[in-house]
C-alpha positions as protocol buffer text, in pm:
chain_id: "A"
residue {
  index: 1
  type: UNK
  ca { x: 3806 y: -6032 z: -1509 }
}
residue {
  index: 2
  type: UNK
  ca { x: 3796 y: -6108 z: -1139 }
}
residue {
  index: 3
  type: UNK
  ca { x: 3510 y: -5958 z: -941 }
}
residue {
  index: 4
  type: UNK
  ca { x: 3510 y: -5868 z: -574 }
}
residue {
  index: 5
  type: UNK
  ca { x: 3298 y: -6050 z: -318 }
}
residue {
  index: 6
  type: UNK
  ca { x: 3063 y: -5752 z: -298 }
}
residue {
  index: 7
  type: UNK
  ca { x: 3026 y: -5735 z: -677 }
}
residue {
  index: 8
  type: UNK
  ca { x: 2952 y: -6106 z: -696 }
}
residue {
  index: 9
  type: UNK
  ca { x: 2691 y: -6067 z: -423 }
}
residue {
  index: 10
  type: UNK
  ca { x: 2503 y: -5811 z: -633 }
}
residue {
  index: 11
  type: UNK
  ca { x: 2524 y: -6023 z: -948 }
}
residue {
  index: 12
  type: UNK
  ca { x: 2400 y: -6327 z: -756 }
}
residue {
  index: 13
  type: UNK
  ca { x: 2067 y: -6153 z: -699 }
}
residue {
  index: 14
  type: UNK
  ca { x: 2015 y: -6082 z: -1069 }
}
residue {
  index: 15
  type: UNK
  ca { x: 1872 y: -6422 z: -1155 }
}
residue {
  index: 16
  type: UNK
  ca { x: 1647 y: -6329 z: -1448 }
}
residue {
  index: 17
  type: UNK
  ca { x: 1639 y: -6069 z: -1726 }
}
residue {
  index: 18
  type: UNK
  ca { x: 1358 y: -5885 z: -1548 }
}
residue {
  index: 19
  type: UNK
  ca { x: 1553 y: -5869 z: -1221 }
}
residue {
  index: 20
  type: UNK
  ca { x: 1841 y: -5720 z: -1416 }
}
residue {
  index: 21
  type: UNK
  ca { x: 1597 y: -5461 z: -1550 }
}
residue {
  index: 22
  type: UNK
  ca { x: 1471 y: -5385 z: -1200 }
}
residue {
  index: 23
  type: UNK
  ca { x: 1828 y: -5329 z: -1084 }
}
residue {
  index: 24
  type: UNK
  ca { x: 1893 y: -5087 z: -1371 }
}
residue {
  index: 25
  type: UNK
  ca { x: 1569 y: -4906 z: -1292 }
}
residue {
  index: 26
  type: UNK
  ca { x: 1687 y: -4857 z: -934 }
}
residue {
  index: 27
  type: UNK
  ca { x: 1992 y: -4659 z: -1051 }
}
residue {
  index: 28
  type: UNK
  ca { x: 1977 y: -4285 z: -1121 }
}
residue {
  index: 29
  type: UNK
  ca { x: 2010 y: -4197 z: -1489 }
}
residue {
  index: 30
  type: UNK
  ca { x: 2352 y: -4045 z: -1555 }
}
residue {
  index: 31
  type: UNK
  ca { x: 2370 y: -3728 z: -1764 }
}
residue {
  index: 32
  type: UNK
  ca { x: 2750 y: -3751 z: -1781 }
}
residue {
  index: 33
  type: UNK
  ca { x: 2928 y: -3809 z: -2110 }
}
residue {
  index: 34
  type: UNK
  ca { x: 3169 y: -4069 z: -1969 }
}
residue {
  index: 35
  type: UNK
  ca { x: 3126 y: -4442 z: -2021 }
}
residue {
  index: 36
  type: UNK
  ca { x: 3128 y: -4680 z: -1725 }
}
residue {
  index: 37
  type: UNK
  ca { x: 3226 y: -5045 z: -1723 }
}
residue {
  index: 38
  type: UNK
  ca { x: 3001 y: -5283 z: -1529 }
}
residue {
  index: 39
  type: UNK
  ca { x: 3238 y: -5251 z: -1233 }
}
residue {
  index: 40
  type: UNK
  ca { x: 3207 y: -4872 z: -1236 }
}
residue {
  index: 41
  type: UNK
  ca { x: 2829 y: -4895 z: -1263 }
}
residue {
  index: 42
  type: UNK
  ca { x: 2829 y: -5099 z: -942 }
}
residue {
  index: 43
  type: UNK
  ca { x: 3075 y: -4863 z: -775 }
}
residue {
  index: 44
  type: UNK
  ca { x: 2910 y: -4533 z: -875 }
}
residue {
  index: 45
  type: UNK
  ca { x: 2551 y: -4657 z: -863 }
}
residue {
  index: 46
  type: UNK
  ca { x: 2451 y: -4467 z: -1176 }
}
residue {
  index: 47
  type: UNK
  ca { x: 2431 y: -4538 z: -1548 }
}
residue {
  index: 48
  type: UNK
  ca { x: 2306 y: -4403 z: -1877 }
}
residue {
  index: 49
  type: UNK
  ca { x: 2182 y: -4605 z: -2173 }
}
residue {
  index: 50
  type: UNK
  ca { x: 2525 y: -4728 z: -2289 }
}
residue {
  index: 51
  type: UNK
  ca { x: 2651 y: -4817 z: -1941 }
}
residue {
  index: 52
  type: UNK
  ca { x: 2325 y: -4989 z: -1858 }
}
residue {
  index: 53
  type: UNK
  ca { x: 2326 y: -5202 z: -2171 }
}
residue {
  index: 54
  type: UNK
  ca { x: 2684 y: -5319 z: -2117 }
}
residue {
  index: 55
  type: UNK
  ca { x: 2609 y: -5395 z: -1752 }
}
residue {
  index: 56
  type: UNK
  ca { x: 2292 y: -5582 z: -1849 }
}
residue {
  index: 57
  type: UNK
  ca { x: 2488 y: -5787 z: -2103 }
}
residue {
  index: 58
  type: UNK
  ca { x: 2736 y: -5883 z: -1831 }
}
residue {
  index: 59
  type: UNK
  ca { x: 2455 y: -5986 z: -1597 }
}
residue {
  index: 60
  type: UNK
  ca { x: 2274 y: -6180 z: -1870 }
}
residue {
  index: 61
  type: UNK
  ca { x: 2593 y: -6372 z: -1934 }
}
residue {
  index: 62
  type: UNK
  ca { x: 2606 y: -6485 z: -1573 }
}
residue {
  index: 63
  type: UNK
  ca { x: 2262 y: -6648 z: -1607 }
}
residue {
  index: 64
  type: UNK
  ca { x: 2341 y: -6829 z: -1929 }
}
residue {
  index: 65
  type: UNK
  ca { x: 2277 y: -6581 z: -2212 }
}
residue {
  index: 66
  type: UNK
  ca { x: 2545 y: -6452 z: -2451 }
}
residue {
  index: 67
  type: UNK
  ca { x: 2643 y: -6086 z: -2386 }
}
residue {
  index: 68
  type: UNK
  ca { x: 2500 y: -5916 z: -2694 }
}
residue {
  index: 69
  type: UNK
  ca { x: 2425 y: -5551 z: -2776 }
}
residue {
  index: 70
  type: UNK
  ca { x: 2209 y: -5395 z: -3047 }
}
residue {
  index: 71
  type: UNK
  ca { x: 2218 y: -5021 z: -3114 }
}
residue {
  index: 72
  type: UNK
  ca { x: 1891 y: -4857 z: -3217 }
}
residue {
  index: 73
  type: UNK
  ca { x: 1954 y: -4569 z: -3455 }
}
residue {
  index: 74
  type: UNK
  ca { x: 1761 y: -4240 z: -3474 }
}
residue {
  index: 75
  type: UNK
  ca { x: 1762 y: -3960 z: -3726 }
}
residue {
  index: 76
  type: UNK
  ca { x: 1994 y: -3666 z: -3659 }
}
residue {
  index: 77
  type: UNK
  ca { x: 1754 y: -3514 z: -3406 }
}
residue {
  index: 78
  type: UNK
  ca { x: 1795 y: -3768 z: -3126 }
}
residue {
  index: 79
  type: UNK
  ca { x: 2034 y: -3996 z: -2937 }
}
residue {
  index: 80
  type: UNK
  ca { x: 2086 y: -4360 z: -3025 }
}
residue {
  index: 81
  type: UNK
  ca { x: 1970 y: -4620 z: -2772 }
}
residue {
  index: 82
  type: UNK
  ca { x: 2144 y: -4946 z: -2688 }
}
residue {
  index: 83
  type: UNK
  ca { x: 1979 y: -5273 z: -2591 }
}
residue {
  index: 84
  type: UNK
  ca { x: 2119 y: -5581 z: -2424 }
}
residue {
  index: 85
  type: UNK
  ca { x: 1928 y: -5846 z: -2616 }
}
residue {
  index: 86
  type: UNK
  ca { x: 1861 y: -6204 z: -2515 }
}
residue {
  index: 87
  type: UNK
  ca { x: 1688 y: -6501 z: -2672 }
}
residue {
  index: 88
  type: UNK
  ca { x: 1468 y: -6746 z: -2485 }
}
residue {
  index: 89
  type: UNK
  ca { x: 1411 y: -7049 z: -2705 }
}
residue {
  index: 90
  type: UNK
  ca { x: 1346 y: -6876 z: -3039 }
}
residue {
  index: 91
  type: UNK
  ca { x: 1207 y: -6545 z: -2912 }
}
residue {
  index: 92
  type: UNK
  ca { x: 1395 y: -6220 z: -2852 }
}
residue {
  index: 93
  type: UNK
  ca { x: 1369 y: -5981 z: -2559 }
}
residue {
  index: 94
  type: UNK
  ca { x: 1575 y: -5690 z: -2427 }
}
residue {
  index: 95
  type: UNK
  ca { x: 1702 y: -5518 z: -2114 }
}
residue {
  index: 96
  type: UNK
  ca { x: 1783 y: -5146 z: -2130 }
}
residue {
  index: 97
  type: UNK
  ca { x: 1852 y: -4837 z: -1921 }
}
residue {
  index: 98
  type: UNK
  ca { x: 1666 y: -4532 z: -2049 }
}
residue {
  index: 99
  type: UNK
  ca { x: 1557 y: -4182 z: -1957 }
}
residue {
  index: 100
  type: UNK
  ca { x: 1224 y: -4270 z: -2122 }
}
residue {
  index: 101
  type: UNK
  ca { x: 980 y: -4514 z: -1964 }
}
residue {
  index: 102
  type: UNK
  ca { x: 893 y: -4684 z: -2294 }
}
residue {
  index: 103
  type: UNK
  ca { x: 1248 y: -4767 z: -2401 }
}
residue {
  index: 104
  type: UNK
  ca { x: 1336 y: -5023 z: -2137 }
}
residue {
  index: 105
  type: UNK
  ca { x: 1247 y: -5391 z: -2090 }
}
residue {
  index: 106
  type: UNK
  ca { x: 1089 y: -5614 z: -2353 }
}
residue {
  index: 107
  type: UNK
  ca { x: 960 y: -5962 z: -2282 }
}
residue {
  index: 108
  type: UNK
  ca { x: 1109 y: -6237 z: -2503 }
}
residue {
  index: 109
  type: UNK
  ca { x: 810 y: -6268 z: -2735 }
}
residue {
  index: 110
  type: UNK
  ca { x: 954 y: -6126 z: -3059 }
}
residue {
  index: 111
  type: UNK
  ca { x: 1038 y: -6357 z: -3348 }
}
residue {
  index: 112
  type: UNK
  ca { x: 1339 y: -6162 z: -3473 }
}
residue {
  index: 113
  type: UNK
  ca { x: 1542 y: -5851 z: -3399 }
}
residue {
  index: 114
  type: UNK
  ca { x: 1350 y: -5641 z: -3650 }
}
residue {
  index: 115
  type: UNK
  ca { x: 1026 y: -5720 z: -3472 }
}
residue {
  index: 116
  type: UNK
  ca { x: 1188 y: -5643 z: -3135 }
}
residue {
  index: 117
  type: UNK
  ca { x: 1320 y: -5307 z: -3253 }
}
residue {
  index: 118
  type: UNK
  ca { x: 985 y: -5212 z: -3408 }
}
residue {
  index: 119
  type: UNK
  ca { x: 823 y: -5259 z: -3066 }
}
residue {
  index: 120
  type: UNK
  ca { x: 1012 y: -4946 z: -2959 }
}
residue {
  index: 121
  type: UNK
  ca { x: 903 y: -4732 z: -3254 }
}
residue {
  index: 122
  type: UNK
  ca { x: 612 y: -4540 z: -3100 }
}
residue {
  index: 123
  type: UNK
  ca { x: 804 y: -4477 z: -2776 }
}
residue {
  index: 124
  type: UNK
  ca { x: 1120 y: -4353 z: -2948 }
}
residue {
  index: 125
  type: UNK
  ca { x: 1081 y: -3975 z: -2967 }
}
residue {
  index: 126
  type: UNK
  ca { x: 1262 y: -3654 z: -2877 }
}
residue {
  index: 127
  type: UNK
  ca { x: 1154 y: -3357 z: -2664 }
}
residue {
  index: 128
  type: UNK
  ca { x: 1007 y: -3193 z: -2976 }
}
residue {
  index: 129
  type: UNK
  ca { x: 755 y: -3484 z: -2988 }
}
residue {
  index: 130
  type: UNK
  ca { x: 911 y: -3618 z: -3309 }
}
residue {
  index: 131
  type: UNK
  ca { x: 929 y: -3995 z: -3364 }
}
residue {
  index: 132
  type: UNK
  ca { x: 1292 y: -4050 z: -3451 }
}
residue {
  index: 133
  type: UNK
  ca { x: 1378 y: -4421 z: -3478 }
}
residue {
  index: 134
  type: UNK
  ca { x: 1502 y: -4511 z: -3827 }
}
residue {
  index: 135
  type: UNK
  ca { x: 1718 y: -4823 z: -3793 }
}
residue {
  index: 136
  type: UNK
  ca { x: 1933 y: -5058 z: -3588 }
}
residue {
  index: 137
  type: UNK
  ca { x: 2265 y: -5239 z: -3602 }
}
residue {
  index: 138
  type: UNK
  ca { x: 2357 y: -5601 z: -3635 }
}
residue {
  index: 139
  type: UNK
  ca { x: 2415 y: -5757 z: -3292 }
}
residue {
  index: 140
  type: UNK
  ca { x: 2759 y: -5721 z: -3134 }
}
residue {
  index: 141
  type: UNK
  ca { x: 2887 y: -6005 z: -2913 }
}
residue {
  index: 142
  type: UNK
  ca { x: 3088 y: -5866 z: -2622 }
}
residue {
  index: 143
  type: UNK
  ca { x: 3274 y: -6194 z: -2579 }
}
residue {
  index: 144
  type: UNK
  ca { x: 3500 y: -6056 z: -2853 }
}
residue {
  index: 145
  type: UNK
  ca { x: 3635 y: -5812 z: -2595 }
}
residue {
  index: 146
  type: UNK
  ca { x: 3698 y: -6057 z: -2311 }
}
residue {
  index: 147
  type: UNK
  ca { x: 4075 y: -6031 z: -2345 }
}
residue {
  index: 148
  type: UNK
  ca { x: 4045 y: -5654 z: -2296 }
}
residue {
  index: 149
  type: UNK
  ca { x: 3868 y: -5694 z: -1963 }
}
residue {
  index: 150
  type: UNK
  ca { x: 3550 y: -5508 z: -2056 }
}
residue {
  index: 151
  type: UNK
  ca { x: 3378 y: -5613 z: -1734 }
}
residue {
  index: 152
  type: UNK
  ca { x: 3612 y: -5403 z: -1520 }
}
residue {
  index: 153
  type: UNK
  ca { x: 3796 y: -5166 z: -1755 }
}
residue {
  index: 154
  type: UNK
  ca { x: 3641 y: -4828 z: -1836 }
}
residue {
  index: 155
  type: UNK
  ca { x: 3894 y: -4771 z: -2115 }
}
residue {
  index: 156
  type: UNK
  ca { x: 3746 y: -5058 z: -2318 }
}
residue {
  index: 157
  type: UNK
  ca { x: 3405 y: -4888 z: -2335 }
}
residue {
  index: 158
  type: UNK
  ca { x: 3513 y: -4654 z: -2615 }
}
residue {
  index: 159
  type: UNK
  ca { x: 3642 y: -4951 z: -2813 }
}
residue {
  index: 160
  type: UNK
  ca { x: 3307 y: -5127 z: -2782 }
}
residue {
  index: 161
  type: UNK
  ca { x: 3121 y: -4809 z: -2878 }
}
residue {
  index: 162
  type: UNK
  ca { x: 3340 y: -4768 z: -3187 }
}
residue {
  index: 163
  type: UNK
  ca { x: 3276 y: -5128 z: -3288 }
}
residue {
  index: 164
  type: UNK
  ca { x: 2901 y: -5075 z: -3249 }
}
residue {
  index: 165
  type: UNK
  ca { x: 2927 y: -4778 z: -3484 }
}
residue {
  index: 166
  type: UNK
  ca { x: 3095 y: -5003 z: -3741 }
}
residue {
  index: 167
  type: UNK
  ca { x: 2829 y: -5275 z: -3727 }
}
residue {
  index: 168
  type: UNK
  ca { x: 2608 y: -5338 z: -4028 }
}
residue {
  index: 169
  type: UNK
  ca { x: 2303 y: -5113 z: -4019 }
}
residue {
  index: 170
  type: UNK
  ca { x: 1942 y: -5194 z: -4109 }
}
residue {
  index: 171
  type: UNK
  ca { x: 1677 y: -4937 z: -4198 }
}
residue {
  index: 172
  type: UNK
  ca { x: 1325 y: -4977 z: -4063 }
}
residue {
  index: 173
  type: UNK
  ca { x: 1163 y: -4674 z: -4226 }
}
residue {
  index: 174
  type: UNK
  ca { x: 1207 y: -4482 z: -4550 }
}
residue {
  index: 175
  type: UNK
  ca { x: 1258 y: -4104 z: -4560 }
}
residue {
  index: 176
  type: UNK
  ca { x: 920 y: -4069 z: -4731 }
}
residue {
  index: 177
  type: UNK
  ca { x: 744 y: -4252 z: -4449 }
}
residue {
  index: 178
  type: UNK
  ca { x: 936 y: -4054 z: -4188 }
}
residue {
  index: 179
  type: UNK
  ca { x: 809 y: -3727 z: -4332 }
}
residue {
  index: 180
  type: UNK
  ca { x: 450 y: -3844 z: -4285 }
}
residue {
  index: 181
  type: UNK
  ca { x: 477 y: -3935 z: -3916 }
}
residue {
  index: 182
  type: UNK
  ca { x: 247 y: -3761 z: -3673 }
}
residue {
  index: 183
  type: UNK
  ca { x: 370 y: -3593 z: -3356 }
}
residue {
  index: 184
  type: UNK
  ca { x: 356 y: -3790 z: -3032 }
}
residue {
  index: 185
  type: UNK
  ca { x: 33 y: -3711 z: -2848 }
}
residue {
  index: 186
  type: UNK
  ca { x: 74 y: -3517 z: -2525 }
}
residue {
  index: 187
  type: UNK
  ca { x: -42 y: -3794 z: -2290 }
}
residue {
  index: 188
  type: UNK
  ca { x: 210 y: -4040 z: -2435 }
}
residue {
  index: 189
  type: UNK
  ca { x: 477 y: -3770 z: -2437 }
}
residue {
  index: 190
  type: UNK
  ca { x: 443 y: -3693 z: -2068 }
}
residue {
  index: 191
  type: UNK
  ca { x: 408 y: -4060 z: -1975 }
}
residue {
  index: 192
  type: UNK
  ca { x: 731 y: -4140 z: -2154 }
}
residue {
  index: 193
  type: UNK
  ca { x: 919 y: -3870 z: -1965 }
}
residue {
  index: 194
  type: UNK
  ca { x: 792 y: -3972 z: -1621 }
}
residue {
  index: 195
  type: UNK
  ca { x: 1085 y: -3965 z: -1379 }
}
residue {
  index: 196
  type: UNK
  ca { x: 1335 y: -3856 z: -1644 }
}
residue {
  index: 197
  type: UNK
  ca { x: 1660 y: -3674 z: -1571 }
}
residue {
  index: 198
  type: UNK
  ca { x: 1611 y: -3349 z: -1763 }
}
residue {
  index: 199
  type: UNK
  ca { x: 1986 y: -3292 z: -1791 }
}
residue {
  index: 200
  type: UNK
  ca { x: 2020 y: -3621 z: -1976 }
}
residue {
  index: 201
  type: UNK
  ca { x: 1768 y: -3541 z: -2250 }
}
residue {
  index: 202
  type: UNK
  ca { x: 1887 y: -3482 z: -2606 }
}
residue {
  index: 203
  type: UNK
  ca { x: 1822 y: -3126 z: -2729 }
}
residue {
  index: 204
  type: UNK
  ca { x: 1749 y: -3125 z: -3104 }
}
C-alpha cells in the first residue's frame, strides 16, 4: 500500500486524533453514494461519514493506534454513522466525519464502547427531529483487509462495508423506551445542522 510523497506529506501533519478530526472537518461533506478509499479522499478532497471513518482509521494507524471502525445503528428512519475509534490507555475516543456537528470527535474519556456510543445519543437525530440511535456494532479491525490494499483501493470499500453489516450488533435502547423519546428541541436541532450539506441529509 505505497503512498505518494504528497500523500505522505499530508499524513505527516496528522499527529494526533484531534488533528485528524480537524482535517476531516476541513473537507466538504460528500452527498455522493460512492465510497472513497483514503487515497481517493486525499485526491478528491471530499468525504462522507464512511469515507471519513476509513480515512481516520488509516491516519490513526500511522500514529500508533489500530485501525478500528464501529458502526452506530439507527432505526429505519435514519442513516447509520461510522466512527474510527481509538483507545488511549484504558479510555475510548472517536474521530468521525458527519453532516451533523454533534456526531464528530469524542475525547478519549469513555470507559467502554457502550459509554462512547451513548455520548452520541442526544445528537443522533433525523430532519424530523426524531432521536434515532438504537445500537452499534462490535469493532471491526481494518488490518484484516491489508492484503486487499484498502488504503488505496476504492473497490475494497464495499467489502469493508459488508463486513461491518455482518458484525455482532448491540442494542442500547428498547422499543418501549424509543416510543417515549421526546423530539429534539429547536435550538439543538438547528445547532446540529450548522454548516450541513442539505443534499447529504437522510429523508425519512
